[in-house]
PDB file of C-alpha atoms in Angstrom:
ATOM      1  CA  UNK R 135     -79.903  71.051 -60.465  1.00  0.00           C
ATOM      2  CA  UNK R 136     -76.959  71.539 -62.283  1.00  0.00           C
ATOM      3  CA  UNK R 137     -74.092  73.934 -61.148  1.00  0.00           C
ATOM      4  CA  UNK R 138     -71.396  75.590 -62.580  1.00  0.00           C
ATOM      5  CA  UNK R 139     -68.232  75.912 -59.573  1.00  0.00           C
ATOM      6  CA  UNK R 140     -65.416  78.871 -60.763  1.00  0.00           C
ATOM      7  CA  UNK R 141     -63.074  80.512 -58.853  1.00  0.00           C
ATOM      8  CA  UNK R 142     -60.050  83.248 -59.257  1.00  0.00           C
ATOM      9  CA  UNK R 143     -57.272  81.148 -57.253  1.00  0.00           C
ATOM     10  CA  UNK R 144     -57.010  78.634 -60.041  1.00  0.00           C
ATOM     11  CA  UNK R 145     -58.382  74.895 -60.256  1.00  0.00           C
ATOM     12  CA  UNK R 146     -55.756  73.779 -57.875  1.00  0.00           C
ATOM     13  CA  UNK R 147     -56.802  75.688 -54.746  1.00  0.00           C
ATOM     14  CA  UNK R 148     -58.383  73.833 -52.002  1.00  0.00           C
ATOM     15  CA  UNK R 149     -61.473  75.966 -51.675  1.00  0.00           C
ATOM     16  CA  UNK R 150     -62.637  75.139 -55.390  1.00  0.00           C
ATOM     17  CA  UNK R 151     -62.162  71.048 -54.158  1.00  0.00           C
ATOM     18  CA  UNK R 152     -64.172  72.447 -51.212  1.00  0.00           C
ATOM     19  CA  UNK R 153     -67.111  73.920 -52.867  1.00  0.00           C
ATOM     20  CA  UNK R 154     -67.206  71.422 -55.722  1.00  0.00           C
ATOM     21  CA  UNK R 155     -67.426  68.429 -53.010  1.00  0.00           C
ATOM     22  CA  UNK R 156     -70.378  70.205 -51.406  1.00  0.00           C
ATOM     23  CA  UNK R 157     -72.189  71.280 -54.871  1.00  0.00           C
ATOM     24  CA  UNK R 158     -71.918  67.349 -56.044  1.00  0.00           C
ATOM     25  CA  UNK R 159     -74.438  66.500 -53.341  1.00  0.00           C
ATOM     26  CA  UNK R 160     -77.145  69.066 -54.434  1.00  0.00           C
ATOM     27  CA  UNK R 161     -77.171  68.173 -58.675  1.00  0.00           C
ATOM     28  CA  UNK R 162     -74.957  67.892 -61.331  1.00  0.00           C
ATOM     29  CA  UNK R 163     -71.356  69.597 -61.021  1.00  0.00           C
ATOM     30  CA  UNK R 164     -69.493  71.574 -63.440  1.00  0.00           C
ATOM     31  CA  UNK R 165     -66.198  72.913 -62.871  1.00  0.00           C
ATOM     32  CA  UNK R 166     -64.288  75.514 -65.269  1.00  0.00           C
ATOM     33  CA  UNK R 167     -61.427  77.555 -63.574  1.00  0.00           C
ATOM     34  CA  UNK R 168     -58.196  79.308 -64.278  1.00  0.00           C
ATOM     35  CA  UNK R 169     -55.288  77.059 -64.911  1.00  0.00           C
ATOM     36  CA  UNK R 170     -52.990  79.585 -62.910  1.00  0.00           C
ATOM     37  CA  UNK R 171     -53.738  81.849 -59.883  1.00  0.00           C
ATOM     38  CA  UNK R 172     -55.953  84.762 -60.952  1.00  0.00           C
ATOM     39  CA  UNK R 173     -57.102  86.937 -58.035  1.00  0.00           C
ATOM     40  CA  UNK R 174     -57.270  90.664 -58.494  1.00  0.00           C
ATOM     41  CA  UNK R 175     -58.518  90.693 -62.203  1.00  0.00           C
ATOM     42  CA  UNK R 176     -62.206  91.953 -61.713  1.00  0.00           C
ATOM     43  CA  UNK R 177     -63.893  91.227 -64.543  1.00  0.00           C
ATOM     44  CA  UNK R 178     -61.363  91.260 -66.636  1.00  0.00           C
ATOM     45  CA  UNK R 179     -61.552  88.868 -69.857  1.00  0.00           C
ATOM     46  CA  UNK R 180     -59.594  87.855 -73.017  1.00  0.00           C
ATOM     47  CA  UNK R 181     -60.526  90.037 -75.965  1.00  0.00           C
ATOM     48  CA  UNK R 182     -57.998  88.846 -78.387  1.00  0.00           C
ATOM     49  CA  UNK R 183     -55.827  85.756 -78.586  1.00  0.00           C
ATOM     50  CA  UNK R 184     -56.187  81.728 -77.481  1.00  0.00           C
ATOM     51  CA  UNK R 185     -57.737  80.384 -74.523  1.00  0.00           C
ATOM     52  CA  UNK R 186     -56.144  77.185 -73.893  1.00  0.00           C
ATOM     53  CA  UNK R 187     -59.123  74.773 -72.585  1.00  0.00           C
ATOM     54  CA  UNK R 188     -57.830  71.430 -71.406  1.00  0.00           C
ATOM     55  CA  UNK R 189     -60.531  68.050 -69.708  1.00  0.00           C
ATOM     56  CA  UNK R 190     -58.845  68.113 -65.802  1.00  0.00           C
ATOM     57  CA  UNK R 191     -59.155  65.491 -63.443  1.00  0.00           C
ATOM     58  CA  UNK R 192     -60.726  66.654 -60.593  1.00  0.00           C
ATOM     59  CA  UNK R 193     -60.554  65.327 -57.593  1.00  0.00           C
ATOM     60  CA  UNK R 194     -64.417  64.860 -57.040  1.00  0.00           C
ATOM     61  CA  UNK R 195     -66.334  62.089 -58.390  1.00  0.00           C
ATOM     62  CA  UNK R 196     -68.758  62.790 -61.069  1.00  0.00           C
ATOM     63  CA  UNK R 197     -67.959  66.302 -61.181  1.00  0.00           C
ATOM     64  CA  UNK R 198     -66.589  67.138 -64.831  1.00  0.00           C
ATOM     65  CA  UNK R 199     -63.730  69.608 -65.124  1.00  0.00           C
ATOM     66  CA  UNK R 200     -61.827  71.784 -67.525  1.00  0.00           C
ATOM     67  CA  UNK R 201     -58.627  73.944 -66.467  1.00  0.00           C
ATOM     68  CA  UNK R 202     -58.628  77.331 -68.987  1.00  0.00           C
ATOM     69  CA  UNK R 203     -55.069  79.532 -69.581  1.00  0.00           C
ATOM     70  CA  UNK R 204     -57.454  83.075 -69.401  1.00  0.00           C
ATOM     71  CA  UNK R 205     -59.431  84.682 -66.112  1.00  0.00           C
ATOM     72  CA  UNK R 206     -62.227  83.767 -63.831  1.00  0.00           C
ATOM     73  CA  UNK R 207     -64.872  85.704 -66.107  1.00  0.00           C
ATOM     74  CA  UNK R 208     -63.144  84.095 -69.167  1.00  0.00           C
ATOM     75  CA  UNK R 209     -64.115  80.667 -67.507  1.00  0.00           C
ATOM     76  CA  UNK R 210     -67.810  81.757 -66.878  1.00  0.00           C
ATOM     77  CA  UNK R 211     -68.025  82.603 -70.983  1.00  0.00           C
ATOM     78  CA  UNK R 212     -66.147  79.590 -71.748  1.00  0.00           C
ATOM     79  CA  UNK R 213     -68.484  77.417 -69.677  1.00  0.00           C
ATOM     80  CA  UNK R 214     -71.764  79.537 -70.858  1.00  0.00           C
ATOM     81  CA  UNK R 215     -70.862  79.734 -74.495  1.00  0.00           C
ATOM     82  CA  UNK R 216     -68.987  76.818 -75.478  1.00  0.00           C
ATOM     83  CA  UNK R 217     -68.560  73.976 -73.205  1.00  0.00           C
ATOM     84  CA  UNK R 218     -71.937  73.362 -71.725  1.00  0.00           C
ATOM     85  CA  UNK R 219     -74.631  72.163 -73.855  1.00  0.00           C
ATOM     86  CA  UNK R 220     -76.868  73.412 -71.160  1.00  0.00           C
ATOM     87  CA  UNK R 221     -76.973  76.279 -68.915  1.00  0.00           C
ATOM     88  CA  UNK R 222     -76.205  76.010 -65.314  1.00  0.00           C
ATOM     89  CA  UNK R 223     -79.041  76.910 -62.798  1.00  0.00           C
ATOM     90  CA  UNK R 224     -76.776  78.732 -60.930  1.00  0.00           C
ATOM     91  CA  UNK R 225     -72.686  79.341 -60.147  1.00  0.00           C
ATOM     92  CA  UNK R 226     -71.128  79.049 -56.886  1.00  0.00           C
ATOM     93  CA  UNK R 227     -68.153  81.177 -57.469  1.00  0.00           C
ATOM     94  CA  UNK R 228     -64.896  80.392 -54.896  1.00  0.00           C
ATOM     95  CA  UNK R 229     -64.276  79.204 -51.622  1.00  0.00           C
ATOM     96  CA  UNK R 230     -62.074  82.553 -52.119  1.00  0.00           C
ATOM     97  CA  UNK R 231     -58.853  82.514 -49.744  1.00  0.00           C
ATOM     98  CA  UNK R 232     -59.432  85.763 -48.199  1.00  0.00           C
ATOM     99  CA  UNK R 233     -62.546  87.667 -47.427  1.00  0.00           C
ATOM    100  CA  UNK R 234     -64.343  89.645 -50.189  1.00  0.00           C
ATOM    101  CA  UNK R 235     -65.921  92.518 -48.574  1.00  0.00           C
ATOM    102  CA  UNK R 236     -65.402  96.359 -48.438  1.00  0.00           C
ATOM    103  CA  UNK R 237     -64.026  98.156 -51.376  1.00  0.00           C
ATOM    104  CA  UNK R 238     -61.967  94.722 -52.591  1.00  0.00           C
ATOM    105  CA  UNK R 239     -65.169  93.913 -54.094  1.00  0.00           C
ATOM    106  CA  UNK R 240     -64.260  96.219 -56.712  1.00  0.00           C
ATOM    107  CA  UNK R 241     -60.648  94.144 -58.055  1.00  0.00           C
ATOM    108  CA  UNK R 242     -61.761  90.540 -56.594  1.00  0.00           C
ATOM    109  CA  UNK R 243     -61.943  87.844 -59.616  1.00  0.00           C
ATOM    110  CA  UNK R 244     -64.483  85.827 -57.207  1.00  0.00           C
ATOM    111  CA  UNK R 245     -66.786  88.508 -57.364  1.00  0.00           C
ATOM    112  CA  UNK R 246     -66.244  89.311 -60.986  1.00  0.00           C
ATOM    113  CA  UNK R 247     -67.211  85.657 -61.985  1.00  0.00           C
ATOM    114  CA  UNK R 248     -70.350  85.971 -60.477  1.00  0.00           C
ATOM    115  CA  UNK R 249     -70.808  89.230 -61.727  1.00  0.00           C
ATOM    116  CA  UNK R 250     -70.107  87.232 -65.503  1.00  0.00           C
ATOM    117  CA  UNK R 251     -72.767  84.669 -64.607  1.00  0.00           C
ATOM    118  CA  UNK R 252     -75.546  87.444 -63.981  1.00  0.00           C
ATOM    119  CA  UNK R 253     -74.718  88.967 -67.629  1.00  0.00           C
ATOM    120  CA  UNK R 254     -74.996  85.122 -68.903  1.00  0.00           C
ATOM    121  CA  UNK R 255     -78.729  85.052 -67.190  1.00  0.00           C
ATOM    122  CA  UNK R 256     -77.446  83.241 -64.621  1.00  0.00           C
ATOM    123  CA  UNK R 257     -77.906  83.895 -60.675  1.00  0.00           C
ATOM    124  CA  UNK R 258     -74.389  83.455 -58.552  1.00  0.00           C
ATOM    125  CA  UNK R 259     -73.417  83.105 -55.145  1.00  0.00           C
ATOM    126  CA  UNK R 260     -69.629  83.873 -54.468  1.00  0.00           C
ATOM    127  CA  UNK R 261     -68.076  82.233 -51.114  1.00  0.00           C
ATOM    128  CA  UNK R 262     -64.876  83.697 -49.201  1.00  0.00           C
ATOM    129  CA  UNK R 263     -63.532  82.567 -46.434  1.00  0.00           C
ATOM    130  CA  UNK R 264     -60.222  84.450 -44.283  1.00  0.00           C
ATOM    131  CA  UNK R 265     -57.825  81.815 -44.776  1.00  0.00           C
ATOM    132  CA  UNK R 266     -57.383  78.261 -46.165  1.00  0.00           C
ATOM    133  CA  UNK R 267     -56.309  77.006 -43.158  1.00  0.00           C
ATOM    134  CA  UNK R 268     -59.557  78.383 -41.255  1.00  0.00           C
ATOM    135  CA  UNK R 269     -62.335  76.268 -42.456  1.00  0.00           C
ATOM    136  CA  UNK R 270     -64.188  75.632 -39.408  1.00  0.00           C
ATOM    137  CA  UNK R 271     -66.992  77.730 -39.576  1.00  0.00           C
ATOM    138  CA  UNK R 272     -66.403  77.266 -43.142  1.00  0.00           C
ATOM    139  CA  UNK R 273     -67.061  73.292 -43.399  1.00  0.00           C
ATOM    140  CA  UNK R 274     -69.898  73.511 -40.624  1.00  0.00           C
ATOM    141  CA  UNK R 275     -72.339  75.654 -42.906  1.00  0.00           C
ATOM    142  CA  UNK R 276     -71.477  75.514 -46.281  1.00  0.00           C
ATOM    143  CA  UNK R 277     -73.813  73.255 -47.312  1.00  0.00           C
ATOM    144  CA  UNK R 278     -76.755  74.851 -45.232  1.00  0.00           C
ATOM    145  CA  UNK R 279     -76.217  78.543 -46.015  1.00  0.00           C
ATOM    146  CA  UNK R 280     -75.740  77.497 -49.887  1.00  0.00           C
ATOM    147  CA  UNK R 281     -79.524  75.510 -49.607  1.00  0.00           C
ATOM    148  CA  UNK R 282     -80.882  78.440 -48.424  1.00  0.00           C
ATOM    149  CA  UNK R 283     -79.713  80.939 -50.292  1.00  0.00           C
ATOM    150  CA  UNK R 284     -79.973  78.951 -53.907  1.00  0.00           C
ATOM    151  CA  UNK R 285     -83.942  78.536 -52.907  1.00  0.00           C
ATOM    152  CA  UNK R 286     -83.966  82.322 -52.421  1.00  0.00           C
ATOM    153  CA  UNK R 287     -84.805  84.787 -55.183  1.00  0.00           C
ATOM    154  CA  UNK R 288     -82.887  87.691 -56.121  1.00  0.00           C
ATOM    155  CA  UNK R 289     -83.485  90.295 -58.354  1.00  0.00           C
ATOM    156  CA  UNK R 290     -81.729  89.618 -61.657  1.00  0.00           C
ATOM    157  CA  UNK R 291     -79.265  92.624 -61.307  1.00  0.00           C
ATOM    158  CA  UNK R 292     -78.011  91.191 -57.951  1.00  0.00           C
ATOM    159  CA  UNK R 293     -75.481  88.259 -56.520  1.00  0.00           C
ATOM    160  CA  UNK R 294     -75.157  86.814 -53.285  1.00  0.00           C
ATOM    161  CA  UNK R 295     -71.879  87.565 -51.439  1.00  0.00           C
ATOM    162  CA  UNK R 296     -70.774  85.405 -48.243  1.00  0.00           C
ATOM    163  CA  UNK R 297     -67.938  85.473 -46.496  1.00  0.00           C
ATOM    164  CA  UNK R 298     -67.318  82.679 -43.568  1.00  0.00           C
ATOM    165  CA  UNK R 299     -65.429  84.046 -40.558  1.00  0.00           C
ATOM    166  CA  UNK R 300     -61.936  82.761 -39.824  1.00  0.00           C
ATOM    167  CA  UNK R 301     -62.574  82.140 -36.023  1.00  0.00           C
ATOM    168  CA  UNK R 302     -62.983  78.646 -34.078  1.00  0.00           C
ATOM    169  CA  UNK R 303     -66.822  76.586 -33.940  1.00  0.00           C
ATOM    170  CA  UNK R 304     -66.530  77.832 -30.043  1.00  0.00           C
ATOM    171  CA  UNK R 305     -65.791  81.619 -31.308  1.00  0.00           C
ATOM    172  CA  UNK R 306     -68.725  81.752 -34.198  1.00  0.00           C
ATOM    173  CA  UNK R 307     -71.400  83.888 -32.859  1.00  0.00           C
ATOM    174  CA  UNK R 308     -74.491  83.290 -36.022  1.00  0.00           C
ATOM    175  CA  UNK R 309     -74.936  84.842 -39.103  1.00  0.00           C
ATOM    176  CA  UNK R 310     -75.731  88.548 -40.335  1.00  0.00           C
ATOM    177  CA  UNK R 311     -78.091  88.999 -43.416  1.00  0.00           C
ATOM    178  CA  UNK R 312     -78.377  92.192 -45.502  1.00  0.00           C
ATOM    179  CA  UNK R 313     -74.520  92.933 -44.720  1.00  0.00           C
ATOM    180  CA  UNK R 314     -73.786  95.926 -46.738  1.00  0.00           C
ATOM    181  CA  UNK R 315     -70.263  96.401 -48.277  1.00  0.00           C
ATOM    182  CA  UNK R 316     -68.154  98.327 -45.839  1.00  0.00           C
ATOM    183  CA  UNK R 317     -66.598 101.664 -47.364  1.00  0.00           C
ATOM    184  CA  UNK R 318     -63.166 100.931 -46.716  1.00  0.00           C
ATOM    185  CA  UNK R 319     -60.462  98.529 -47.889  1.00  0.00           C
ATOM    186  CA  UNK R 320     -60.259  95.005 -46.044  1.00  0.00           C
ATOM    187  CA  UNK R 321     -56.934  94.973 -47.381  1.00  0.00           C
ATOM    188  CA  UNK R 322     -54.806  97.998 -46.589  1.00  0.00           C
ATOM    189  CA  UNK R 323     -52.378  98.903 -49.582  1.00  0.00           C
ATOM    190  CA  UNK R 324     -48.790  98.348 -48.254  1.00  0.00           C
ATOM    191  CA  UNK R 325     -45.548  98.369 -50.617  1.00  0.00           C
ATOM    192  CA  UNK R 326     -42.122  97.825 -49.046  1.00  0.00           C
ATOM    193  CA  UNK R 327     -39.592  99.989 -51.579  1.00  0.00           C
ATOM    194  CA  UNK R 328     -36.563  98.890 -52.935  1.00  0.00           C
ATOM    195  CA  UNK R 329     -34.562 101.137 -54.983  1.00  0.00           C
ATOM    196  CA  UNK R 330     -32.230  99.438 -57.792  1.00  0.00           C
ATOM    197  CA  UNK R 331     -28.948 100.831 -58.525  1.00  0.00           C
ATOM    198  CA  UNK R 332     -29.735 101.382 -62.533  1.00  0.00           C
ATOM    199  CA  UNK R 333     -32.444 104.273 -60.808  1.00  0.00           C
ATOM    200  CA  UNK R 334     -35.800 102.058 -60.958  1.00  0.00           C
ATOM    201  CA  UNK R 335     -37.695 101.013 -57.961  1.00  0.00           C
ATOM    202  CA  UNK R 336     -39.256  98.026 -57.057  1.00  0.00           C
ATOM    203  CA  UNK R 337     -42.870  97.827 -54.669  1.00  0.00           C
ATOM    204  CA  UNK R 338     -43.179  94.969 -52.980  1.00  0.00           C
ATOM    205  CA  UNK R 339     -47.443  94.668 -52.260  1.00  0.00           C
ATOM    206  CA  UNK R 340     -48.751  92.680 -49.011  1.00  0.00           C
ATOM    207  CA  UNK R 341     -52.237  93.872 -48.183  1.00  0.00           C
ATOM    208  CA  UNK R 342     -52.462  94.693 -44.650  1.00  0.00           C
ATOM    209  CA  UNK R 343     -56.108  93.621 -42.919  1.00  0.00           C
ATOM    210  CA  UNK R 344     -58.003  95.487 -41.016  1.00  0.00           C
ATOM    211  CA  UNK R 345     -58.622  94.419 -37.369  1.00  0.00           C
ATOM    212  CA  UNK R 346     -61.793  96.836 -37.451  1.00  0.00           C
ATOM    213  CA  UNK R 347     -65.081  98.105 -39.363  1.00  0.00           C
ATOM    214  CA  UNK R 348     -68.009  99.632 -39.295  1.00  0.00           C
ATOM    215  CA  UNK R 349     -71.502  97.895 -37.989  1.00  0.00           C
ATOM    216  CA  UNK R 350     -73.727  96.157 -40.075  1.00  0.00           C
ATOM    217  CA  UNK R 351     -71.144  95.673 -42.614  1.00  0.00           C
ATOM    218  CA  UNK R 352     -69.667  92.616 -44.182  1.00  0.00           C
ATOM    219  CA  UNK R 353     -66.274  93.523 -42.947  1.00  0.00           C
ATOM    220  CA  UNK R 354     -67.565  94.177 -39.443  1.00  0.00           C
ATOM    221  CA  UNK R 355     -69.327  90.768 -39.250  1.00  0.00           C
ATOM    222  CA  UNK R 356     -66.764  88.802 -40.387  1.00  0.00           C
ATOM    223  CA  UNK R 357     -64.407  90.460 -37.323  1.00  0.00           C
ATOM    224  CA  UNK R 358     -67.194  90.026 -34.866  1.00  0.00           C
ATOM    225  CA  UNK R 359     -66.645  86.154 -35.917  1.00  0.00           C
ATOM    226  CA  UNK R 360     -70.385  85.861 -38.065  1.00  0.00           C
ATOM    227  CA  UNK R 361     -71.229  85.276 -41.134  1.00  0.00           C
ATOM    228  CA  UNK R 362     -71.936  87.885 -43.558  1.00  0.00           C
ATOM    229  CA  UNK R 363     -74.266  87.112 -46.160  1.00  0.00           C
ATOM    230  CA  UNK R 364     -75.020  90.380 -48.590  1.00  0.00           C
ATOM    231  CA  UNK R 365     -76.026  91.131 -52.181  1.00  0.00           C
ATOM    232  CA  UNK R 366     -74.102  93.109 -54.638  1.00  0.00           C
ATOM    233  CA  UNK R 367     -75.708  94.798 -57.401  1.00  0.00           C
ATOM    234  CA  UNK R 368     -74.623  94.899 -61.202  1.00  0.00           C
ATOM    235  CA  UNK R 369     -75.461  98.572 -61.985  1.00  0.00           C
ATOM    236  CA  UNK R 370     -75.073  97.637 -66.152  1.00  0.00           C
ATOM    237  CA  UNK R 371     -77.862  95.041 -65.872  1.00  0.00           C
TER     238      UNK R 371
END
């Protein structure tokens, strides 16, 4: 099998390292990710202009790397188009620092990756977790959700989204299929103001989370300490 691993927080994050590590025991391991951090940007891509491509060395054995100056979707067309003489049987977008579910579906770079990979023929499976520092769940079934899910078939228009609770091994309750996307933002908008003498104003953002959600939703798994696993669908494929 050979994978493609992208991500939106940039190739320096410790949940690319994360998900890399596990994909190198399951086939052959690219990696192609934002030099920078790049979260928020959809599916945003280059149009005009140089994408600065540069061999990294990734802290993985055998897994071959390249750090590119554009977005998470620029990395999936990069990898698709130009670097890879072959096409990837399938992307594992992430480990995303924060979960993906709700309406920040609709900005998050993870997702927008994956969303790439379907429009390059290619299935996806983006991964979020809440934190970087709350892995437990996280490193217990990586490896056994991805299995399953990569020898599941999905309808070409369609990606898998999971997002691994932040609570404790003793806390984790199982995990929730068919999780739909909840209808709210995980994320509350919050801006601190500052007003500047010369008249202009400066908004300091900080996402507030939610500490509630709706059932059988990915946000209301995730705070009921399970795993949400859900599809999104590509409504231009």
């Amino acid at each position: 099998m050979r994978i493609l691993v992208v991500n939106d927080d940039g190739i320096k994050a410790p949940g690319i390292h994360r998900l890399a590590k596990m994909a190198a025991g399951l086939g052959e391991v690219w990696v192609v990710a934002p030099d920078a951090q790049c979260s928020a940007m959809s599916q945003r891509i280059t149009v005009r202009g140089d994408l600065e491509v540069k061999p990294y060395d990734f802290p993985v054995v055998g897994v071959t790397a390249y750090s590119v100056g554009g977005t998470p979707a620029d990395c999936v067309k990069v990898a698709l188009g130009c670097l890879m003489e072959e096409k990837p049987d399938v992307v594992f977008s992430g480990i995303n620092a924060g979960y993906n579910v709700g309406r920040d579906i609709l900005y998050s770079g993870t997702i927008g990756a994956a969303m790439e990979a379907l429009c390059g023929g290619v299935p996806a499976i983006a991964f979020s977790v809440a934190e970087e520092d709350e892995c437990e769940v996280l490193d217990a079934y990586l490896e056994s959700v991805a299995k399953e899910l990569i020898a599941k078939k999905l309808p070409e228009n369609e990606i898998w989204n999971v997002n691994f609770p932040g609570c404790t091994l003793a806390e984790y309750k199982g995990i929730l299929w068919n999780r739909i996307p909840d209808q709210n933002q995980y994320y509350r908008d919050n801006y601190k103001r500052m007003d500047r003498p010369d008249g202009g104003i400066i908004f300091s953002a900080a996402g507030l989370p939610e500490t509630e959600a709706a059932d059988g939703t990915d946000a209301g798994a995730v705070l009921s300490n399970y795993i949400s696993v859900g599809t999104i669908k590509n409504m231009m494929i």
